[in-house]
Each structure stands twice: as C-alpha cells, then as structure tokens.
JSON list of C-alpha atoms in Angstrom, two decimals:
[
{"chain": "I", "resi": 1, "resn": "MET", "atom": "CA", "xyz": [-76.32, 39.77, 142.81]},
{"chain": "I", "resi": 2, "resn": "THR", "atom": "CA", "xyz": [-79.85, 40.72, 141.78]},
{"chain": "I", "resi": 3, "resn": "GLU", "atom": "CA", "xyz": [-82.58, 38.34, 140.71]},
{"chain": "I", "resi": 4, "resn": "THR", "atom": "CA", "xyz": [-84.82, 39.11, 137.75]},
{"chain": "I", "resi": 5, "resn": "ASN", "atom": "CA", "xyz": [-87.53, 40.40, 140.08]},
{"chain": "I", "resi": 6, "resn": "GLY", "atom": "CA", "xyz": [-85.14, 42.98, 141.53]},
{"chain": "I", "resi": 7, "resn": "THR", "atom": "CA", "xyz": [-84.48, 41.33, 144.91]},
{"chain": "I", "resi": 8, "resn": "ARG", "atom": "CA", "xyz": [-81.07, 40.30, 146.12]},
{"chain": "I", "resi": 9, "resn": "ALA", "atom": "CA", "xyz": [-80.58, 36.58, 146.41]},
{"chain": "I", "resi": 10, "resn": "ASP", "atom": "CA", "xyz": [-78.67, 36.95, 149.68]},
{"chain": "I", "resi": 11, "resn": "ALA", "atom": "CA", "xyz": [-80.70, 39.73, 151.30]},
{"chain": "I", "resi": 12, "resn": "ALA", "atom": "CA", "xyz": [-82.56, 39.14, 154.53]},
{"chain": "I", "resi": 13, "resn": "GLY", "atom": "CA", "xyz": [-86.18, 38.42, 153.84]},
{"chain": "I", "resi": 14, "resn": "THR", "atom": "CA", "xyz": [-87.98, 36.29, 151.29]},
{"chain": "I", "resi": 15, "resn": "THR", "atom": "CA", "xyz": [-85.82, 33.94, 149.26]},
{"chain": "I", "resi": 16, "resn": "PRO", "atom": "CA", "xyz": [-85.83, 34.18, 145.49]},
{"chain": "I", "resi": 17, "resn": "GLY", "atom": "CA", "xyz": [-88.65, 32.28, 143.88]},
{"chain": "I", "resi": 18, "resn": "GLY", "atom": "CA", "xyz": [-91.40, 33.69, 146.11]},
{"chain": "I", "resi": 19, "resn": "THR", "atom": "CA", "xyz": [-91.69, 30.64, 148.37]},
{"chain": "I", "resi": 20, "resn": "GLY", "atom": "CA", "xyz": [-92.36, 32.78, 151.42]},
{"chain": "I", "resi": 21, "resn": "ALA", "atom": "CA", "xyz": [-89.37, 31.30, 153.24]},
{"chain": "I", "resi": 22, "resn": "ARG", "atom": "CA", "xyz": [-87.05, 33.59, 155.20]},
{"chain": "I", "resi": 23, "resn": "TYR", "atom": "CA", "xyz": [-83.36, 33.75, 154.34]},
{"chain": "I", "resi": 24, "resn": "PHE", "atom": "CA", "xyz": [-81.12, 34.99, 157.15]},
{"chain": "I", "resi": 25, "resn": "ARG", "atom": "CA", "xyz": [-77.79, 35.92, 155.60]},
{"chain": "I", "resi": 26, "resn": "ALA", "atom": "CA", "xyz": [-76.11, 36.41, 158.99]},
{"chain": "I", "resi": 27, "resn": "GLY", "atom": "CA", "xyz": [-77.07, 32.90, 160.13]},
{"chain": "I", "resi": 28, "resn": "PRO", "atom": "CA", "xyz": [-73.54, 31.45, 160.23]},
{"chain": "I", "resi": 29, "resn": "ALA", "atom": "CA", "xyz": [-72.11, 34.49, 162.04]},
{"chain": "I", "resi": 30, "resn": "ALA", "atom": "CA", "xyz": [-75.04, 34.64, 164.47]},
{"chain": "I", "resi": 31, "resn": "MET", "atom": "CA", "xyz": [-74.67, 30.96, 165.30]},
{"chain": "I", "resi": 32, "resn": "LEU", "atom": "CA", "xyz": [-70.94, 31.35, 166.00]},
{"chain": "I", "resi": 33, "resn": "VAL", "atom": "CA", "xyz": [-71.37, 34.54, 168.06]},
{"chain": "I", "resi": 34, "resn": "ILE", "atom": "CA", "xyz": [-74.10, 32.92, 170.18]},
{"chain": "I", "resi": 35, "resn": "ALA", "atom": "CA", "xyz": [-71.83, 29.89, 170.74]},
{"chain": "I", "resi": 36, "resn": "ALA", "atom": "CA", "xyz": [-68.86, 32.10, 171.68]},
{"chain": "I", "resi": 37, "resn": "VAL", "atom": "CA", "xyz": [-70.96, 34.06, 174.20]},
{"chain": "I", "resi": 38, "resn": "ILE", "atom": "CA", "xyz": [-72.26, 30.82, 175.76]},
{"chain": "I", "resi": 39, "resn": "VAL", "atom": "CA", "xyz": [-68.71, 29.43, 176.11]},
{"chain": "I", "resi": 40, "resn": "ALA", "atom": "CA", "xyz": [-67.48, 32.67, 177.71]},
{"chain": "I", "resi": 41, "resn": "VAL", "atom": "CA", "xyz": [-70.38, 32.87, 180.18]},
{"chain": "I", "resi": 42, "resn": "ASP", "atom": "CA", "xyz": [-70.12, 29.15, 180.94]},
{"chain": "I", "resi": 43, "resn": "GLN", "atom": "CA", "xyz": [-66.40, 29.27, 181.66]},
{"chain": "I", "resi": 44, "resn": "ALA", "atom": "CA", "xyz": [-66.71, 32.46, 183.72]},
{"chain": "I", "resi": 45, "resn": "THR", "atom": "CA", "xyz": [-69.47, 30.98, 185.90]},
{"chain": "I", "resi": 46, "resn": "LYS", "atom": "CA", "xyz": [-67.53, 27.75, 186.34]},
{"chain": "I", "resi": 47, "resn": "ALA", "atom": "CA", "xyz": [-64.45, 29.71, 187.42]},
{"chain": "I", "resi": 48, "resn": "LEU", "atom": "CA", "xyz": [-66.57, 31.62, 189.93]},
{"chain": "I", "resi": 49, "resn": "ALA", "atom": "CA", "xyz": [-68.14, 28.38, 191.18]},
{"chain": "I", "resi": 50, "resn": "VAL", "atom": "CA", "xyz": [-64.76, 26.76, 191.73]},
{"chain": "I", "resi": 51, "resn": "TRP", "atom": "CA", "xyz": [-63.46, 29.90, 193.43]},
{"chain": "I", "resi": 52, "resn": "GLY", "atom": "CA", "xyz": [-66.48, 30.43, 195.67]},
{"chain": "I", "resi": 53, "resn": "LEU", "atom": "CA", "xyz": [-67.76, 26.93, 196.32]},
{"chain": "I", "resi": 54, "resn": "GLU", "atom": "CA", "xyz": [-64.62, 24.76, 196.60]},
{"chain": "I", "resi": 55, "resn": "GLY", "atom": "CA", "xyz": [-64.67, 23.08, 200.01]},
{"chain": "I", "resi": 56, "resn": "GLN", "atom": "CA", "xyz": [-67.83, 24.96, 201.06]},
{"chain": "I", "resi": 57, "resn": "ASP", "atom": "CA", "xyz": [-71.23, 23.75, 202.15]},
{"chain": "I", "resi": 58, "resn": "PRO", "atom": "CA", "xyz": [-73.99, 24.23, 199.56]},
{"chain": "I", "resi": 59, "resn": "ILE", "atom": "CA", "xyz": [-75.40, 27.73, 199.37]},
{"chain": "I", "resi": 60, "resn": "ARG", "atom": "CA", "xyz": [-79.17, 27.71, 199.70]},
{"chain": "I", "resi": 61, "resn": "ILE", "atom": "CA", "xyz": [-80.88, 30.14, 197.31]},
{"chain": "I", "resi": 62, "resn": "VAL", "atom": "CA", "xyz": [-84.49, 28.97, 197.80]},
{"chain": "I", "resi": 63, "resn": "GLY", "atom": "CA", "xyz": [-84.60, 26.61, 200.77]},
{"chain": "I", "resi": 64, "resn": "ASP", "atom": "CA", "xyz": [-83.49, 23.14, 199.72]},
{"chain": "I", "resi": 65, "resn": "SER", "atom": "CA", "xyz": [-85.07, 23.53, 196.27]},
{"chain": "I", "resi": 66, "resn": "VAL", "atom": "CA", "xyz": [-82.42, 25.74, 194.63]},
{"chain": "I", "resi": 67, "resn": "ARG", "atom": "CA", "xyz": [-78.83, 25.48, 195.80]},
{"chain": "I", "resi": 68, "resn": "LEU", "atom": "CA", "xyz": [-75.32, 26.16, 194.59]},
{"chain": "I", "resi": 69, "resn": "LEU", "atom": "CA", "xyz": [-72.90, 23.31, 195.18]},
{"chain": "I", "resi": 70, "resn": "LEU", "atom": "CA", "xyz": [-69.73, 22.26, 193.43]},
{"chain": "I", "resi": 71, "resn": "LEU", "atom": "CA", "xyz": [-69.56, 18.88, 191.72]},
{"chain": "I", "resi": 72, "resn": "ARG", "atom": "CA", "xyz": [-67.13, 17.57, 189.15]},
{"chain": "I", "resi": 73, "resn": "ASN", "atom": "CA", "xyz": [-68.74, 15.24, 186.61]},
{"chain": "I", "resi": 74, "resn": "PRO", "atom": "CA", "xyz": [-66.52, 12.71, 184.78]},
{"chain": "I", "resi": 75, "resn": "GLY", "atom": "CA", "xyz": [-69.46, 11.40, 182.73]},
{"chain": "I", "resi": 76, "resn": "ALA", "atom": "CA", "xyz": [-72.10, 12.66, 180.34]},
{"chain": "I", "resi": 77, "resn": "ALA", "atom": "CA", "xyz": [-75.57, 13.88, 181.28]},
{"chain": "I", "resi": 78, "resn": "PHE", "atom": "CA", "xyz": [-76.75, 12.53, 184.64]},
{"chain": "I", "resi": 79, "resn": "SER", "atom": "CA", "xyz": [-73.17, 11.28, 185.22]},
{"chain": "I", "resi": 80, "resn": "MET", "atom": "CA", "xyz": [-73.74, 8.37, 182.82]},
{"chain": "I", "resi": 81, "resn": "GLY", "atom": "CA", "xyz": [-70.60, 6.93, 181.24]},
{"chain": "I", "resi": 82, "resn": "ALA", "atom": "CA", "xyz": [-68.28, 8.09, 184.04]},
{"chain": "I", "resi": 83, "resn": "GLY", "atom": "CA", "xyz": [-65.75, 5.44, 183.00]},
{"chain": "I", "resi": 84, "resn": "SER", "atom": "CA", "xyz": [-65.74, 6.56, 179.36]},
{"chain": "I", "resi": 85, "resn": "THR", "atom": "CA", "xyz": [-64.55, 10.16, 179.70]},
{"chain": "I", "resi": 86, "resn": "VAL", "atom": "CA", "xyz": [-62.04, 9.93, 176.83]},
{"chain": "I", "resi": 87, "resn": "VAL", "atom": "CA", "xyz": [-64.65, 8.46, 174.48]},
{"chain": "I", "resi": 88, "resn": "LEU", "atom": "CA", "xyz": [-67.16, 11.12, 175.51]},
{"chain": "I", "resi": 89, "resn": "SER", "atom": "CA", "xyz": [-64.54, 13.82, 174.89]},
{"chain": "I", "resi": 90, "resn": "LEU", "atom": "CA", "xyz": [-63.75, 12.50, 171.43]},
{"chain": "I", "resi": 91, "resn": "VAL", "atom": "CA", "xyz": [-67.44, 12.24, 170.49]},
{"chain": "I", "resi": 92, "resn": "ALA", "atom": "CA", "xyz": [-68.03, 15.81, 171.77]},
{"chain": "I", "resi": 93, "resn": "THR", "atom": "CA", "xyz": [-65.05, 17.00, 169.74]},
{"chain": "I", "resi": 94, "resn": "VAL", "atom": "CA", "xyz": [-66.54, 15.46, 166.58]},
{"chain": "I", "resi": 95, "resn": "VAL", "atom": "CA", "xyz": [-69.93, 17.06, 167.34]},
{"chain": "I", "resi": 96, "resn": "VAL", "atom": "CA", "xyz": [-68.39, 20.51, 167.88]},
{"chain": "I", "resi": 97, "resn": "LEU", "atom": "CA", "xyz": [-66.30, 20.26, 164.71]},
{"chain": "I", "resi": 98, "resn": "GLY", "atom": "CA", "xyz": [-69.35, 19.03, 162.77]},
{"chain": "I", "resi": 99, "resn": "LEU", "atom": "CA", "xyz": [-71.45, 21.97, 164.00]},
{"chain": "I", "resi": 100, "resn": "LEU", "atom": "CA", "xyz": [-68.67, 24.40, 163.09]},
{"chain": "I", "resi": 101, "resn": "TRP", "atom": "CA", "xyz": [-68.51, 22.91, 159.58]},
{"chain": "I", "resi": 102, "resn": "PHE", "atom": "CA", "xyz": [-72.32, 22.91, 159.24]},
{"chain": "I", "resi": 103, "resn": "SER", "atom": "CA", "xyz": [-72.67, 26.53, 160.48]},
{"chain": "I", "resi": 104, "resn": "ARG", "atom": "CA", "xyz": [-71.95, 27.94, 157.00]},
{"chain": "I", "resi": 105, "resn": "ARG", "atom": "CA", "xyz": [-75.21, 26.41, 155.75]},
{"chain": "I", "resi": 106, "resn": "VAL", "atom": "CA", "xyz": [-77.45, 27.85, 158.48]},
{"chain": "I", "resi": 107, "resn": "HIS", "atom": "CA", "xyz": [-79.64, 30.69, 157.15]},
{"chain": "I", "resi": 108, "resn": "SER", "atom": "CA", "xyz": [-82.62, 30.54, 159.51]},
{"chain": "I", "resi": 109, "resn": "ARG", "atom": "CA", "xyz": [-82.89, 32.63, 162.68]},
{"chain": "I", "resi": 110, "resn": "TRP", "atom": "CA", "xyz": [-84.47, 29.68, 164.52]},
{"chain": "I", "resi": 111, "resn": "TRP", "atom": "CA", "xyz": [-81.69, 27.29, 163.53]},
{"chain": "I", "resi": 112, "resn": "ALA", "atom": "CA", "xyz": [-78.93, 29.86, 164.12]},
{"chain": "I", "resi": 113, "resn": "TRP", "atom": "CA", "xyz": [-80.17, 30.40, 167.68]},
{"chain": "I", "resi": 114, "resn": "GLY", "atom": "CA", "xyz": [-80.81, 26.70, 168.37]},
{"chain": "I", "resi": 115, "resn": "LEU", "atom": "CA", "xyz": [-77.57, 25.39, 166.92]},
{"chain": "I", "resi": 116, "resn": "GLY", "atom": "CA", "xyz": [-75.62, 28.30, 168.40]},
{"chain": "I", "resi": 117, "resn": "LEU", "atom": "CA", "xyz": [-76.90, 27.34, 171.87]},
{"chain": "I", "resi": 118, "resn": "ILE", "atom": "CA", "xyz": [-76.13, 23.65, 171.25]},
{"chain": "I", "resi": 119, "resn": "LEU", "atom": "CA", "xyz": [-72.66, 24.44, 169.89]},
{"chain": "I", "resi": 120, "resn": "GLY", "atom": "CA", "xyz": [-71.92, 26.78, 172.83]},
{"chain": "I", "resi": 121, "resn": "GLY", "atom": "CA", "xyz": [-73.08, 24.22, 175.35]},
{"chain": "I", "resi": 122, "resn": "ALA", "atom": "CA", "xyz": [-71.16, 21.35, 173.80]},
{"chain": "I", "resi": 123, "resn": "ALA", "atom": "CA", "xyz": [-68.01, 23.48, 173.45]},
{"chain": "I", "resi": 124, "resn": "GLY", "atom": "CA", "xyz": [-68.32, 24.87, 177.00]},
{"chain": "I", "resi": 125, "resn": "ASN", "atom": "CA", "xyz": [-68.31, 21.39, 178.52]},
{"chain": "I", "resi": 126, "resn": "LEU", "atom": "CA", "xyz": [-65.64, 20.24, 176.07]},
{"chain": "I", "resi": 127, "resn": "VAL", "atom": "CA", "xyz": [-63.29, 22.97, 177.34]},
{"chain": "I", "resi": 128, "resn": "ASP", "atom": "CA", "xyz": [-63.56, 21.33, 180.76]},
{"chain": "I", "resi": 129, "resn": "ARG", "atom": "CA", "xyz": [-62.71, 17.93, 179.22]},
{"chain": "I", "resi": 130, "resn": "TYR", "atom": "CA", "xyz": [-59.56, 19.42, 177.70]},
{"chain": "I", "resi": 131, "resn": "VAL", "atom": "CA", "xyz": [-58.23, 21.64, 180.51]},
{"chain": "I", "resi": 132, "resn": "ARG", "atom": "CA", "xyz": [-59.53, 20.49, 183.88]},
{"chain": "I", "resi": 133, "resn": "ALA", "atom": "CA", "xyz": [-58.19, 17.75, 186.15]},
{"chain": "I", "resi": 134, "resn": "PRO", "atom": "CA", "xyz": [-57.39, 14.95, 185.94]},
{"chain": "I", "resi": 135, "resn": "GLY", "atom": "CA", "xyz": [-56.01, 15.78, 182.47]},
{"chain": "I", "resi": 136, "resn": "PHE", "atom": "CA", "xyz": [-56.40, 16.21, 178.71]},
{"chain": "I", "resi": 137, "resn": "LEU", "atom": "CA", "xyz": [-59.56, 14.49, 177.38]},
{"chain": "I", "resi": 138, "resn": "GLU", "atom": "CA", "xyz": [-60.27, 13.23, 180.90]},
{"chain": "I", "resi": 139, "resn": "GLY", "atom": "CA", "xyz": [-61.21, 16.50, 182.59]},
{"chain": "I", "resi": 140, "resn": "HIS", "atom": "CA", "xyz": [-64.26, 16.56, 184.79]},
{"chain": "I", "resi": 141, "resn": "VAL", "atom": "CA", "xyz": [-67.03, 19.00, 183.93]},
{"chain": "I", "resi": 142, "resn": "VAL", "atom": "CA", "xyz": [-67.80, 21.56, 186.66]},
{"chain": "I", "resi": 143, "resn": "ASP", "atom": "CA", "xyz": [-71.49, 21.51, 187.68]},
{"chain": "I", "resi": 144, "resn": "PHE", "atom": "CA", "xyz": [-72.83, 23.83, 190.36]},
{"chain": "I", "resi": 145, "resn": "VAL", "atom": "CA", "xyz": [-76.59, 24.52, 190.09]},
{"chain": "I", "resi": 146, "resn": "SER", "atom": "CA", "xyz": [-79.00, 22.21, 191.91]},
{"chain": "I", "resi": 147, "resn": "VAL", "atom": "CA", "xyz": [-82.73, 22.58, 191.37]},
{"chain": "I", "resi": 148, "resn": "GLY", "atom": "CA", "xyz": [-85.02, 20.15, 193.22]},
{"chain": "I", "resi": 149, "resn": "TRP", "atom": "CA", "xyz": [-84.52, 16.52, 192.26]},
{"chain": "I", "resi": 150, "resn": "TRP", "atom": "CA", "xyz": [-82.89, 17.44, 188.93]},
{"chain": "I", "resi": 151, "resn": "PRO", "atom": "CA", "xyz": [-79.19, 16.53, 188.57]},
{"chain": "I", "resi": 152, "resn": "VAL", "atom": "CA", "xyz": [-76.69, 19.32, 189.23]},
{"chain": "I", "resi": 153, "resn": "PHE", "atom": "CA", "xyz": [-75.94, 21.30, 186.03]},
{"chain": "I", "resi": 154, "resn": "ASN", "atom": "CA", "xyz": [-74.15, 24.34, 184.61]},
{"chain": "I", "resi": 155, "resn": "VAL", "atom": "CA", "xyz": [-74.68, 27.08, 181.99]},
{"chain": "I", "resi": 156, "resn": "ALA", "atom": "CA", "xyz": [-73.49, 24.84, 179.14]},
{"chain": "I", "resi": 157, "resn": "ASP", "atom": "CA", "xyz": [-75.99, 22.12, 180.10]},
{"chain": "I", "resi": 158, "resn": "SER", "atom": "CA", "xyz": [-78.82, 24.68, 180.19]},
{"chain": "I", "resi": 159, "resn": "SER", "atom": "CA", "xyz": [-77.74, 26.03, 176.81]},
{"chain": "I", "resi": 160, "resn": "LEU", "atom": "CA", "xyz": [-77.82, 22.54, 175.29]},
{"chain": "I", "resi": 161, "resn": "VAL", "atom": "CA", "xyz": [-81.35, 21.89, 176.53]},
{"chain": "I", "resi": 162, "resn": "ILE", "atom": "CA", "xyz": [-82.68, 25.27, 175.39]},
{"chain": "I", "resi": 163, "resn": "GLY", "atom": "CA", "xyz": [-80.97, 24.85, 172.02]},
{"chain": "I", "resi": 164, "resn": "VAL", "atom": "CA", "xyz": [-82.63, 21.46, 171.48]},
{"chain": "I", "resi": 165, "resn": "VAL", "atom": "CA", "xyz": [-86.01, 23.00, 172.32]},
{"chain": "I", "resi": 166, "resn": "VAL", "atom": "CA", "xyz": [-85.44, 25.87, 169.83]},
{"chain": "I", "resi": 167, "resn": "VAL", "atom": "CA", "xyz": [-84.48, 23.41, 167.07]},
{"chain": "I", "resi": 168, "resn": "ALA", "atom": "CA", "xyz": [-87.54, 21.26, 167.89]},
{"chain": "I", "resi": 169, "resn": "VAL", "atom": "CA", "xyz": [-89.78, 24.33, 167.55]},
{"chain": "I", "resi": 170, "resn": "ALA", "atom": "CA", "xyz": [-88.14, 25.12, 164.19]},
{"chain": "I", "resi": 171, "resn": "VAL", "atom": "CA", "xyz": [-88.79, 21.58, 162.99]},
{"chain": "I", "resi": 172, "resn": "PHE", "atom": "CA", "xyz": [-92.39, 21.72, 164.26]},
{"chain": "I", "resi": 173, "resn": "LYS", "atom": "CA", "xyz": [-92.91, 25.04, 162.43]},
{"chain": "I", "resi": 174, "resn": "GLY", "atom": "CA", "xyz": [-91.48, 23.53, 159.24]},
{"chain": "I", "resi": 175, "resn": "VAL", "atom": "CA", "xyz": [-88.48, 25.85, 159.14]},
{"chain": "I", "resi": 176, "resn": "GLU", "atom": "CA", "xyz": [-85.46, 24.30, 157.44]},
{"chain": "I", "resi": 177, "resn": "PHE", "atom": "CA", "xyz": [-81.89, 25.19, 158.47]},
{"chain": "I", "resi": 178, "resn": "ASP", "atom": "CA", "xyz": [-81.38, 27.12, 155.21]},
{"chain": "I", "resi": 179, "resn": "GLY", "atom": "CA", "xyz": [-84.40, 29.34, 155.84]},
{"chain": "I", "resi": 180, "resn": "SER", "atom": "CA", "xyz": [-86.75, 27.51, 153.49]},
{"chain": "I", "resi": 181, "resn": "ARG", "atom": "CA", "xyz": [-90.03, 25.99, 154.55]},
{"chain": "I", "resi": 182, "resn": "GLY", "atom": "CA", "xyz": [-90.32, 22.24, 154.85]},
{"chain": "I", "resi": 183, "resn": "PRO", "atom": "CA", "xyz": [-93.17, 19.75, 154.66]},
{"chain": "I", "resi": 184, "resn": "ALA", "atom": "CA", "xyz": [-95.02, 21.16, 157.72]},
{"chain": "I", "resi": 185, "resn": "GLU", "atom": "CA", "xyz": [-95.80, 24.40, 155.91]},
{"chain": "I", "resi": 186, "resn": "LYS", "atom": "CA", "xyz": [-96.69, 22.65, 152.64]},
{"chain": "I", "resi": 187, "resn": "VAL", "atom": "CA", "xyz": [-99.19, 20.44, 154.44]},
{"chain": "I", "resi": 188, "resn": "THR", "atom": "CA", "xyz": [-100.76, 23.50, 156.07]},
{"chain": "I", "resi": 189, "resn": "LYS", "atom": "CA", "xyz": [-101.02, 25.41, 152.78]},
{"chain": "I", "resi": 190, "resn": "ASP", "atom": "CA", "xyz": [-102.29, 22.49, 150.75]},
{"chain": "I", "resi": 191, "resn": "GLY", "atom": "CA", "xyz": [-104.57, 21.03, 153.43]}
]
C-alpha cells in the first residue's frame, strides 16, 4: 500500500503524515522472538543450576559478593506471597496471555525490546510454576544467582527488570508502543 506521498504505510521509518514518529513493522515478531530467546536461556540456565548446584555448597564467584546457590521460590519477587502460589501462577498466566495478545500492536523498537524482555521473563518463571515440583500451578521457581544483599534471582527475573527499565525509557522519551510520539515530544517541540 502506498500513501499519496509515495511512502509505504507499513515500511520501517517515518509513519505516514510526517509526524516524525518511527514505525517498526517487525515489532510484533521482534517482541516474540526476544521473549522466546529469554525463555530458552532462562530454562537452560535453570536446568544447569539444578544439575550443578543441587545439594552443593554455594559457589563463590567474587568472594561472598557474587555466588551461585540453588533456591526454590514458591512466592513472587523477594519470596512474597509464598502461600499464594496458585494465585500468582494464574495472575502470571493472564499477564503472559495479555502480552501475547497486545504484541500485534507493538510497532516501536523500544517497546518491542522492553515488552519482549518482560514477556520472556514472565513466561520463563511461569514455566517453572507449571512444570516444577510440587506440581501444576504450584511449582517453585528456580533461583540461583546471589549478588550482595540482593535476593537470589535468575535470568527471567533479570529480564523482567531490564524490560521495565527499557519501557520506562520509552515512556520518558515519549515513544508510544505503536511507534508514534506521545506528549513528551510534543511538549519539547512546542515549548
């Protein structure tokens, strides 16, 4: 499809109408590929952690500051809600399904990366909830990286945090999920 000015409406680059916003046609696919890679890396590292750390003393990487140790977390972040594993699993399922549904509307590189990381992190931990002991929807998430006083975490947890930061930067820059520019850019141009 070609616009009257000769540019394709779905091409990468400036959106029709000359707003200066960037349209990223591959946004939905990029978001899903990023999420799939995160889930694969997360599950592979968790399998290695269980294999190599089960029943072992923590492995010191940098003194007592950075260690590898195996923990199984029945709760959410910081082990909160340990008695609500089924509820947490159902909420995470809704979030993952919602992000999958929403992915078709993402046409910004920033949002594709951010939401891809968030989706991958949420799905990576959700896999544990479905398949690990003690059972379906009650599985404990495998955590194995300990840095200083911070709670023990995994690749999925890291991905979630980085994804939130990327989305926050997109919001700060005024980049909308569809590639258009939001109020932040309008204020800058008008002010």
